mmCIF file of C-alpha atoms in Angstrom:
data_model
loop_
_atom_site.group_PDB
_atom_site.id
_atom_site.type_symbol
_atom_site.label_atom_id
_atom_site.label_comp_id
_atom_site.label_asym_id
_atom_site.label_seq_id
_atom_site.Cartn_x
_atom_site.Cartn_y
_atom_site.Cartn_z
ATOM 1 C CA UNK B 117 0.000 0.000 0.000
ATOM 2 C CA UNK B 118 1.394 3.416 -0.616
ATOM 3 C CA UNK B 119 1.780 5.695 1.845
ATOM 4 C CA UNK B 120 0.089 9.302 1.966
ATOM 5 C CA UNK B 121 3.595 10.647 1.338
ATOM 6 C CA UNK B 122 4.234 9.043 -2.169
ATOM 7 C CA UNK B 123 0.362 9.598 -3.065
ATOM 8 C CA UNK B 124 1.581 13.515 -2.632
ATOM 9 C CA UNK B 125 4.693 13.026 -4.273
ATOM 10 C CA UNK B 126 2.728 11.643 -7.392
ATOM 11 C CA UNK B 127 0.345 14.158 -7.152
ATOM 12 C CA UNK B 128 3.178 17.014 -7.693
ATOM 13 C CA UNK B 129 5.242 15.307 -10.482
ATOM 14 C CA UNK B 130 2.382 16.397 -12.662
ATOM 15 C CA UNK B 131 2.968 19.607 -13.945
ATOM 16 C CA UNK B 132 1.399 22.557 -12.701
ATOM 17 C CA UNK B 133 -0.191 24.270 -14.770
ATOM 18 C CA UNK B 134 -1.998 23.774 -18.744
ATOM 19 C CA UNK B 135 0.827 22.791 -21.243
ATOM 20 C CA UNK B 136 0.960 26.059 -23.126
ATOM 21 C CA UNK B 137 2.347 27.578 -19.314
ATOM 22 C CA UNK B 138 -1.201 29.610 -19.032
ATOM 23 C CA UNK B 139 -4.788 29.592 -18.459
ATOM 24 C CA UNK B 140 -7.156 28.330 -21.178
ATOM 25 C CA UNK B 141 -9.154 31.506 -22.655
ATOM 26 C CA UNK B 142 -12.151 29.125 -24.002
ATOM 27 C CA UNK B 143 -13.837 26.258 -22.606
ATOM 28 C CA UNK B 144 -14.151 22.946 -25.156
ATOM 29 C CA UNK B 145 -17.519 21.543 -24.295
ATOM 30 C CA UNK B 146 -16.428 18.587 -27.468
ATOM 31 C CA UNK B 147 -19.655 17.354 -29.215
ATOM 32 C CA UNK B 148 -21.867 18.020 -25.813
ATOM 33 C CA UNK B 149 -25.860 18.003 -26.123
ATOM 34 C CA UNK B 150 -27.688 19.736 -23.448
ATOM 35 C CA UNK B 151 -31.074 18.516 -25.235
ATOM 36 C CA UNK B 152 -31.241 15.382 -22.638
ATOM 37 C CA UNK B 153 -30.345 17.313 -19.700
ATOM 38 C CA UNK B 154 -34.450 18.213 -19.707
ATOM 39 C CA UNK B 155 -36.278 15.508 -17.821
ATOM 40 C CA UNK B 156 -39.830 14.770 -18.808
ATOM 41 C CA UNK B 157 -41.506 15.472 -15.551
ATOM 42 C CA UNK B 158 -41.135 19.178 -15.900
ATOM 43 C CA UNK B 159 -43.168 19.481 -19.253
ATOM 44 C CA UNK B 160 -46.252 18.070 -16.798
ATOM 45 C CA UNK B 161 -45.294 21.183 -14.068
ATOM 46 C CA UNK B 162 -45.065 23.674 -16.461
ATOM 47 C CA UNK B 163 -49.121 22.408 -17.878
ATOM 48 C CA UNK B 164 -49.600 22.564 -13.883
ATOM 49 C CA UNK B 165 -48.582 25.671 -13.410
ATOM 50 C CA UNK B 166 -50.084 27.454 -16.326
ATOM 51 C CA UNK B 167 -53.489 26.196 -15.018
ATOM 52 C CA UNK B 168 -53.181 27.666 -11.945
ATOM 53 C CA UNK B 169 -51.999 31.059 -12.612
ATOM 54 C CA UNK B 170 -55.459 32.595 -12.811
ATOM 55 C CA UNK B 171 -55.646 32.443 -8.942
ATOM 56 C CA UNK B 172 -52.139 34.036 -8.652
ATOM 57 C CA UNK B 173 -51.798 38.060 -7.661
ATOM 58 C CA UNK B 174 -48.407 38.101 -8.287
ATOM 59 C CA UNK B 175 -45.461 36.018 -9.343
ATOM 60 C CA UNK B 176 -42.281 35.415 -7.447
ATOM 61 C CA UNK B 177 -39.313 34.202 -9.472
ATOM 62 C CA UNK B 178 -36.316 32.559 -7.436
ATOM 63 C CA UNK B 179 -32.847 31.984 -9.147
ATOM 64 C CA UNK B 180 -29.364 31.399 -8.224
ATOM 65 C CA UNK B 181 -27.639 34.870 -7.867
ATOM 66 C CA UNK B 182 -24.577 33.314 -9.158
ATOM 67 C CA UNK B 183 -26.328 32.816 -12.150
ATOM 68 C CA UNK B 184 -28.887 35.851 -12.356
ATOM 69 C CA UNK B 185 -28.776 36.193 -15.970
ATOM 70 C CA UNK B 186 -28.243 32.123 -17.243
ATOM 71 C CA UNK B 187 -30.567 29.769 -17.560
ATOM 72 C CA UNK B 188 -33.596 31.760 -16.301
ATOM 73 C CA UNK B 189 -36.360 29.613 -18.311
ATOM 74 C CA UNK B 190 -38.240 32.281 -21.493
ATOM 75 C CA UNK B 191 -41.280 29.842 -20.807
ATOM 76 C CA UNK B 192 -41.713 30.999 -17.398
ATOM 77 C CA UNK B 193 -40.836 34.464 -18.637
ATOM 78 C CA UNK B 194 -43.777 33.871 -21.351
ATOM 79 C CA UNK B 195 -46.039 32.610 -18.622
ATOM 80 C CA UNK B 196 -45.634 35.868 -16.339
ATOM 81 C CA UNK B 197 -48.012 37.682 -18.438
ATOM 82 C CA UNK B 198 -49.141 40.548 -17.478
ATOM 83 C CA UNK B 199 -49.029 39.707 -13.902
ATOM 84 C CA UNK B 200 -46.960 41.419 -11.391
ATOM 85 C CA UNK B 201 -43.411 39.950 -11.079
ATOM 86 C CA UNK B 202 -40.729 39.948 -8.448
ATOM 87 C CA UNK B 203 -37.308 38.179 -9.329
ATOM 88 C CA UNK B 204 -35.752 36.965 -5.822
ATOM 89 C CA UNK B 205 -31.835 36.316 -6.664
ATOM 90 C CA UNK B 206 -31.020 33.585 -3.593
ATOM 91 C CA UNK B 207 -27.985 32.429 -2.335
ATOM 92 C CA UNK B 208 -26.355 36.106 -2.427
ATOM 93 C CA UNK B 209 -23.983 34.593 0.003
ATOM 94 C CA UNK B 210 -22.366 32.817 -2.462
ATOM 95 C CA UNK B 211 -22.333 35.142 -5.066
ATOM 96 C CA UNK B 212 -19.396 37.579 -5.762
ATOM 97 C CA UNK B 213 -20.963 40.587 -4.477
ATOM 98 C CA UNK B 214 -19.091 43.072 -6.011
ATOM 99 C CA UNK B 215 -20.651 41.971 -9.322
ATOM 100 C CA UNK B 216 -24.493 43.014 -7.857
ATOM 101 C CA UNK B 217 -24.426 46.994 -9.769
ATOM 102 C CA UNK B 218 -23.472 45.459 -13.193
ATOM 103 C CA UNK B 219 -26.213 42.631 -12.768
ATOM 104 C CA UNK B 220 -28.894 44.925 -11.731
ATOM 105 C CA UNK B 221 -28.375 47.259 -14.746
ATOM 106 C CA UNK B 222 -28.029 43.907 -17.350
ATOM 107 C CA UNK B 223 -31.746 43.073 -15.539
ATOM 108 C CA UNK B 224 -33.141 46.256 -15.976
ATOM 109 C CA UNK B 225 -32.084 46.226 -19.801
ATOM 110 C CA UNK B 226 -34.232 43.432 -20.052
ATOM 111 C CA UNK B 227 -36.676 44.613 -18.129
ATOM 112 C CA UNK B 228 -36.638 43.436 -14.806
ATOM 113 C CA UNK B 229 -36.803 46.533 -12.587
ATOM 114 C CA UNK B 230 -38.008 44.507 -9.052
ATOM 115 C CA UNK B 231 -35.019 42.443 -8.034
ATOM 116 C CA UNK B 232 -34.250 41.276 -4.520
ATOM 117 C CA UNK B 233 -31.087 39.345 -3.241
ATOM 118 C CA UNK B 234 -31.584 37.128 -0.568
ATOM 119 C CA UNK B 235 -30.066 35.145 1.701
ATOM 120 C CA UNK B 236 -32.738 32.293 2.964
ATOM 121 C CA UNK B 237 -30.269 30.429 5.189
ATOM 122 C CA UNK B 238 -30.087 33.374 7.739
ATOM 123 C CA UNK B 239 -33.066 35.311 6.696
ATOM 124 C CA UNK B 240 -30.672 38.313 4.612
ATOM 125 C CA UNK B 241 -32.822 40.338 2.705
ATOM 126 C CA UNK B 242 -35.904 38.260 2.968
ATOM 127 C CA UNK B 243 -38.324 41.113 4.893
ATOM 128 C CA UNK B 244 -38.305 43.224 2.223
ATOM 129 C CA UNK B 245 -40.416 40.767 -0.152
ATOM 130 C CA UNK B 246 -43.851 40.965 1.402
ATOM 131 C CA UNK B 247 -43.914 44.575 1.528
ATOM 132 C CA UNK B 248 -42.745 45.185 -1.916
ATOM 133 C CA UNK B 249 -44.906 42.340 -3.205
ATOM 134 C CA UNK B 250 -48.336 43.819 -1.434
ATOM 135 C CA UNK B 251 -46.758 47.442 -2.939
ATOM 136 C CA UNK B 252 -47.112 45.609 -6.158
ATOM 137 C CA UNK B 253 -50.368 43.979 -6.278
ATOM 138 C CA UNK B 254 -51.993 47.147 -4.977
ATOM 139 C CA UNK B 255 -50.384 49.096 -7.779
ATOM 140 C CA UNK B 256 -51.641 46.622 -10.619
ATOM 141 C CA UNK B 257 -55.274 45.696 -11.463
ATOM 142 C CA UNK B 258 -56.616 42.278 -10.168
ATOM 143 C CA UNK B 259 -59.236 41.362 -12.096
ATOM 144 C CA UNK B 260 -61.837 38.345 -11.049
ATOM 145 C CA UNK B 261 -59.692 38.646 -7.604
ATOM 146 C CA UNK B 262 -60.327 42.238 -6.654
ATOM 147 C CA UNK B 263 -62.876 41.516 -4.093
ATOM 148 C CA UNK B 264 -60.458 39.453 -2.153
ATOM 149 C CA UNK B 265 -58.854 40.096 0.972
ATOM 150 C CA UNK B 266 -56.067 37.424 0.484
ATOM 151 C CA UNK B 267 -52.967 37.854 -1.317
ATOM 152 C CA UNK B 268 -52.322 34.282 -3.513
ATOM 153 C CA UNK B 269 -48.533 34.916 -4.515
ATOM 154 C CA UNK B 270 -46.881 31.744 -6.851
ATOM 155 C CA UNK B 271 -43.399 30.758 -6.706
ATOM 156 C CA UNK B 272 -42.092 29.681 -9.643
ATOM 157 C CA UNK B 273 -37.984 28.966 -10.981
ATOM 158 C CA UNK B 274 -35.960 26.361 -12.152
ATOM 159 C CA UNK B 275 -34.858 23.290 -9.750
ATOM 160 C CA UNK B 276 -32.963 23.786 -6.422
ATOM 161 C CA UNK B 277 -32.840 27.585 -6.230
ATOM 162 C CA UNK B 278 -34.320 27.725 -2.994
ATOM 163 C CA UNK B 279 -37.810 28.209 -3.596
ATOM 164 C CA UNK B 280 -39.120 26.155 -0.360
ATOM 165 C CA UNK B 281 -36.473 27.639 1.641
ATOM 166 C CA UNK B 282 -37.930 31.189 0.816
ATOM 167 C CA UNK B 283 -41.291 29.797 1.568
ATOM 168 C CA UNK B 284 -39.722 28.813 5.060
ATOM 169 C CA UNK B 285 -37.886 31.804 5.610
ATOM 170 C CA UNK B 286 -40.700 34.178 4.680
ATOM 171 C CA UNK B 287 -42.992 31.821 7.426
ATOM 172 C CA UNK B 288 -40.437 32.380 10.572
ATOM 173 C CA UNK B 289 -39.942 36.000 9.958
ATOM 174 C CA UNK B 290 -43.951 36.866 9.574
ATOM 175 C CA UNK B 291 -45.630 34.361 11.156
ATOM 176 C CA UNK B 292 -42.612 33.099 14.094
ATOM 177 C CA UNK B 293 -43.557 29.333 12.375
ATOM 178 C CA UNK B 294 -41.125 26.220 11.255
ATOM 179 C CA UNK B 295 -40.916 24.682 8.071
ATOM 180 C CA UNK B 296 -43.858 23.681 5.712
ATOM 181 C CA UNK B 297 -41.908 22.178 3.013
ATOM 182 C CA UNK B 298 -39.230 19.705 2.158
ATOM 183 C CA UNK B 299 -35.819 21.277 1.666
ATOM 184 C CA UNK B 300 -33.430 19.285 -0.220
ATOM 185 C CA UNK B 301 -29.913 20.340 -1.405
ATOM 186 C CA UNK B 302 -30.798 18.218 -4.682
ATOM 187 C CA UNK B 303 -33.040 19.170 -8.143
ATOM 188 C CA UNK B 304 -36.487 17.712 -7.796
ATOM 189 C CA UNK B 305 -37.385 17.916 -4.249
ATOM 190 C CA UNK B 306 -40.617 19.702 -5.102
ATOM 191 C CA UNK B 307 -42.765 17.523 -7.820
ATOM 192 C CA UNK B 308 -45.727 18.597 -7.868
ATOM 193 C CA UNK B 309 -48.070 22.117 -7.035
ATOM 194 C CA UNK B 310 -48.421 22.466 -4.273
ATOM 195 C CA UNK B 311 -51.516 23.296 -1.972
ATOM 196 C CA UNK B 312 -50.899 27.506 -0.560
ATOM 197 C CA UNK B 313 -48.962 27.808 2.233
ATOM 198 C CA UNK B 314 -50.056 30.866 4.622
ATOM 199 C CA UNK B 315 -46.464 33.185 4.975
ATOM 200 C CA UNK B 316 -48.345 36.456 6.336
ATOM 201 C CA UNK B 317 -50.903 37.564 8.322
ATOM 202 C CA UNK B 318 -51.071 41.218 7.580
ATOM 203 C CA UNK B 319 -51.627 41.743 4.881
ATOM 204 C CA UNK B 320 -53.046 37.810 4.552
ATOM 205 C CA UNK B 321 -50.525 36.307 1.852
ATOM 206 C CA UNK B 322 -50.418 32.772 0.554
ATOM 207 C CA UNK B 323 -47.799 31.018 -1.248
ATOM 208 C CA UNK B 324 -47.664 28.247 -3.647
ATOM 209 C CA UNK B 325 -44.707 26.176 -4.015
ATOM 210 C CA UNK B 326 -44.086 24.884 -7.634
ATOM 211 C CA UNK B 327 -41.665 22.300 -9.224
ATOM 212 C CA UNK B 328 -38.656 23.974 -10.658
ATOM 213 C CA UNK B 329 -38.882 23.720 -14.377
ATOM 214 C CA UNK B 330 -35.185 24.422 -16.913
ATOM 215 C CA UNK B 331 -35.906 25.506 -20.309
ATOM 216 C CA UNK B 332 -36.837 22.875 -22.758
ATOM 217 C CA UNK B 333 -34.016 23.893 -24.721
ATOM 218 C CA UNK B 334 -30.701 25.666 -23.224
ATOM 219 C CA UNK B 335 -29.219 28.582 -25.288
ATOM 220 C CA UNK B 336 -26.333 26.406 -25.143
ATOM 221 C CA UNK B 337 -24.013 23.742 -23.386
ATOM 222 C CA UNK B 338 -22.474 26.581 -21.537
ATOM 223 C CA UNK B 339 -25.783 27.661 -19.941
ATOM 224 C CA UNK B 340 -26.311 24.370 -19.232
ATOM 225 C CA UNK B 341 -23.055 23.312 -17.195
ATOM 226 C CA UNK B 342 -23.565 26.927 -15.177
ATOM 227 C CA UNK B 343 -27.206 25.443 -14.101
ATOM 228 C CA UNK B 344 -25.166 21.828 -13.895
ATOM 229 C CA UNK B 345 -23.001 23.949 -11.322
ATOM 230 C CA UNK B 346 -25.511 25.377 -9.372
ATOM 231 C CA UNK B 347 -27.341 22.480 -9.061
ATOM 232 C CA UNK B 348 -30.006 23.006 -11.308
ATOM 233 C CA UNK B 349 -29.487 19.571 -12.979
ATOM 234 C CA UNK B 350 -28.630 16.487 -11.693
ATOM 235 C CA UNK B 351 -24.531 15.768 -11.991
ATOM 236 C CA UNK B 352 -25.090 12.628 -13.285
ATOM 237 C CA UNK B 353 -27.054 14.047 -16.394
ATOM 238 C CA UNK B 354 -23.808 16.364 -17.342
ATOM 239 C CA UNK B 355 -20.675 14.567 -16.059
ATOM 240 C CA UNK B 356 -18.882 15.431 -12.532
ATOM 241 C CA UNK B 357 -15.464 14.958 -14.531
ATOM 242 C CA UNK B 358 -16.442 17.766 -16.629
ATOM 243 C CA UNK B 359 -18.405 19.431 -14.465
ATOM 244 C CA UNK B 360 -15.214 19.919 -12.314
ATOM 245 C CA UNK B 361 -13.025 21.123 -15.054
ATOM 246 C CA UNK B 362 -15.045 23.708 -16.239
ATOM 247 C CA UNK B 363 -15.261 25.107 -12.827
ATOM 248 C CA UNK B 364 -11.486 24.659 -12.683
ATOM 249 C CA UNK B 365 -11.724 27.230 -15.926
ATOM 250 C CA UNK B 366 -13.718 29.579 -14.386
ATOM 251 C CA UNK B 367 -11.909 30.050 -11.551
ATOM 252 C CA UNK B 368 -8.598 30.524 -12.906
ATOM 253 C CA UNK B 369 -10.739 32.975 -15.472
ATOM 254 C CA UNK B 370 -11.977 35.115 -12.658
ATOM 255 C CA UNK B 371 -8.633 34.777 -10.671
ATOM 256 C CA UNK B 372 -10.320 32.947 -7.568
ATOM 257 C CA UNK B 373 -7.237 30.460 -6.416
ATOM 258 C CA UNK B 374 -8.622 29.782 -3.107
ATOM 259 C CA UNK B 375 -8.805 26.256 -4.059
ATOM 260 C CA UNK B 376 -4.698 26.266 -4.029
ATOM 261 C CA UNK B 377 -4.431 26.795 -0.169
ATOM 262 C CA UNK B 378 -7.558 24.699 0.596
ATOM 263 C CA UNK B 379 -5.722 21.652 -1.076
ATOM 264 C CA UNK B 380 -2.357 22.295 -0.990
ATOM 265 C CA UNK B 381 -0.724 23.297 -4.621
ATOM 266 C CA UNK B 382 2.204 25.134 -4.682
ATOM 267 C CA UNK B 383 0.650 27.374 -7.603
ATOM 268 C CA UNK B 384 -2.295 27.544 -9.457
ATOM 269 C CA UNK B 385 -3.038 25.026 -12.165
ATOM 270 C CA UNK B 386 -5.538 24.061 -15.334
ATOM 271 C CA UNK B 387 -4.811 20.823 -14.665
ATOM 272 C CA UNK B 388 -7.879 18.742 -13.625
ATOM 273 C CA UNK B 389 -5.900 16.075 -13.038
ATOM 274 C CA UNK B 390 -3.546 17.501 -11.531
ATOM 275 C CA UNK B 391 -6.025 19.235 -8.999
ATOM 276 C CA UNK B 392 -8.210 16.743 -8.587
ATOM 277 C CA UNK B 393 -4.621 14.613 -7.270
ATOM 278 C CA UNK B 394 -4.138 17.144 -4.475
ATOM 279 C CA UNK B 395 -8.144 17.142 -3.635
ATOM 280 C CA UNK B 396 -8.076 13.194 -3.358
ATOM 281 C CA UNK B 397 -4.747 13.246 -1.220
ATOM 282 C CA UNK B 398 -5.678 15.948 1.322
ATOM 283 C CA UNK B 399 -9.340 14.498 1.543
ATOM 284 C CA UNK B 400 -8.278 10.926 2.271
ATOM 285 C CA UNK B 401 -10.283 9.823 -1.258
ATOM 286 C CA UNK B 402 -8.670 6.681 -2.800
ATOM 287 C CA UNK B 403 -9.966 3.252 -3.528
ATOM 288 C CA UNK B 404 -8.764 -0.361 -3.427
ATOM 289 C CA UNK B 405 -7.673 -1.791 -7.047
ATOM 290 C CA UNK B 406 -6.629 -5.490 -7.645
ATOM 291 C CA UNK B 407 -4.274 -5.344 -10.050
ATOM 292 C CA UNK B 408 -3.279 -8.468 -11.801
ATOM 293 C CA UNK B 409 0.538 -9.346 -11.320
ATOM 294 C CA UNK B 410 2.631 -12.179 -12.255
ATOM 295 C CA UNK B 411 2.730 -13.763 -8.630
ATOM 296 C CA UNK B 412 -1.418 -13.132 -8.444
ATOM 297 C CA UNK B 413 -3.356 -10.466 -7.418
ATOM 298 C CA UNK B 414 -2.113 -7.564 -5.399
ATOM 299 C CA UNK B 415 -4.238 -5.032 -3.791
ATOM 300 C CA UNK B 416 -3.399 -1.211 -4.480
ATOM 301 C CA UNK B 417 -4.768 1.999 -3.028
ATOM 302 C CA UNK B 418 -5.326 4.510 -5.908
ATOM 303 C CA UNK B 419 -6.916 8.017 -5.730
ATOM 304 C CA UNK B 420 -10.149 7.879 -6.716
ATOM 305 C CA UNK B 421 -10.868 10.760 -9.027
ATOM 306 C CA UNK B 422 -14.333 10.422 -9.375
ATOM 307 C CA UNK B 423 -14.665 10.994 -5.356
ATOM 308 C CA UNK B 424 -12.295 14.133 -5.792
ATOM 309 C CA UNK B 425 -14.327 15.554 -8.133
ATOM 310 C CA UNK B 426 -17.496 15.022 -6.772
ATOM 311 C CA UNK B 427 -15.767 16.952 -3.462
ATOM 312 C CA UNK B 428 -14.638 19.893 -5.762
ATOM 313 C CA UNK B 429 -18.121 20.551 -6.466
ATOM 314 C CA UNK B 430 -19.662 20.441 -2.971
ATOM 315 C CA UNK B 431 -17.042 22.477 -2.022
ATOM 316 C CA UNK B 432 -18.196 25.312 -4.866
ATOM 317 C CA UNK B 433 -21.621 24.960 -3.742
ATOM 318 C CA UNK B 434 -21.228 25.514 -0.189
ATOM 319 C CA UNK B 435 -18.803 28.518 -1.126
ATOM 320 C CA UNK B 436 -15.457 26.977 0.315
ATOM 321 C CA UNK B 437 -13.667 28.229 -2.809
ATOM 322 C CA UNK B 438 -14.845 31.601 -2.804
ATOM 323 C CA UNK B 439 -17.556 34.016 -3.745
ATOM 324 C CA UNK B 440 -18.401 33.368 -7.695
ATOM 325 C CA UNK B 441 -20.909 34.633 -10.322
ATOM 326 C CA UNK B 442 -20.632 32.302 -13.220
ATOM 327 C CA UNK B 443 -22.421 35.034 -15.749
#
């Protein structure tokens, strides 16, 4: 068995960094197809959802601030109508936040002018939506629902951007209450409408919960692997290996080498390998192999890359490598 020292000492007789001594300048997705990364349950929310917007006051639109401009699905977009709409940006906390002024002007180019960046985990930001959501409904016409007293907001977005977790949020601050729906750090947790949870007693304000929905069709593979990132679609789907190495790229792109001290390179590197030799040494990940000899079968520790890579991503998602905005 090899010891932890030699696994190091393997891991640094790769080279450092890419072979032509710098950082790549483009990605190369190969011959990629982000048309299967749609799964077929989502056509069937979208139907769902469409039916039951003529009970909804207002829409609330959760993303990923670290992607506030990717990925945000044009059939939801199409589906706001003329309804009042409220983008929430979540996970601000792991977004670069110097980035916010350039997003916010990019939004209001395309006509998003009532943008809020949250925080659900500890609440940041989150007590300005019911005001500004009642300020909106009062301000727009209500049709068949202008005799009621009841506020019926929908949440709509694409998978695992937080949407329950505002729902839960929004219920502690306003009504001092616990959770009312399943939080999962995984796409799909939500599958189906749901019935309206209360989040407000003054003015009275009910939320629906909806299944996140992507875009039947991405603008393209990179859209995709920035949703892939965030968690929008399942790893398996896309590929971890790549997955990892385009993060790799990004990072390097936006000069983010926090990754270097975490695991231990002497210097930054667009390397996957190479990176992902230090992650599986300084996280203990390796894995028996019987290798076939001429005396029999001997058994060998190897790093296990797949593990490595897998870590590399958890660690972007819970913002151990630093604050990033992929768009």
């Amino acid at each position: 068995m090899r010891s932890w020292v030699g696994l190091l000492r393997a891991a640094a007789a790769l080279g450092p960094c890419s072979e032509s001594g710098g950082f790549r300048t483009r990605f190369d997705f190969g011959s990629r197809d982000a048309a299967s990364w749609f799964p077929g349950h989502m056509a069937k929310g979208l139907r769902q959802m469409r039916a039951s917007l003529r009970r909804a006051d207002c829409l609330v639109e959760v993303h990923d601030a670290r992607i506030p401009l990717s990925g945000r699905n044009p059939v939801l977009q199409e589906v706001l109508g003329i309804r009042p709409h409220l983008l929430v940006l979540n996970k601000m906390d792991l977004a670069d936040l110097r980035q916010q002024s350039r997003v916010l002007e990019q939004l209001r180019q395309q006509g998003c002018s009532h943008v809020v960046f949250t925080d659900c985990q500890r609440d940041g930001n989150v007590k300005k939506i019911v005001p500004l959501v009642a300020k909106l409904i009062s301000s727009s016409p209500r049709y068949h629902r202008a005799e009621s007293i009841e506020y019926s907001i929908m949440v709509i977005g694409v998978p695992n951007v937080g949407k329950s977790s505002l729902i839960n949020s929004l219920r502690r601050l306003h009504l001092k209450k616990g959770r009312a729906t399943a939080v999962g750090g995984e796409p799909g947790v939500t599958k189906a409408v749901l019935t309206r949870i209360q989040v407000c007693e003054t003015p009275l304000m009910y939320l629906v919960d909806t299944p996140g929905v992507l875009p039947p069709k991405l603008a393209d593979v990179e859209t995709g692997m920035k949703l892939a990132l965030c968690g929008a679609i399942r790893d398996h789907l896309v590929g971890e290996d790549i997955m990892a190495d385009y993060l790799l790229y990004v990072l390097n792109q936006q000069q983010q080498f926090g990754y270097m001290e975490r695991y231990g390179l002497p210097e930054a590197s667009d390397n996957i390998r190479h990176v992902l030799k230090y992650v599986a040494v300084t996280l203990g990940k390796t894995q028996k192999v019987k290798v076939l000899t001429g005396t029999g079968n001997v058994n060998m520790m190897m790093l296990n890359y797949s593990a490595a890579a897998y870590e590399f991503l958890r660690a972007f998602r819970a913002g151990r490598l630093g604050r990033l905005t992929l768009d």
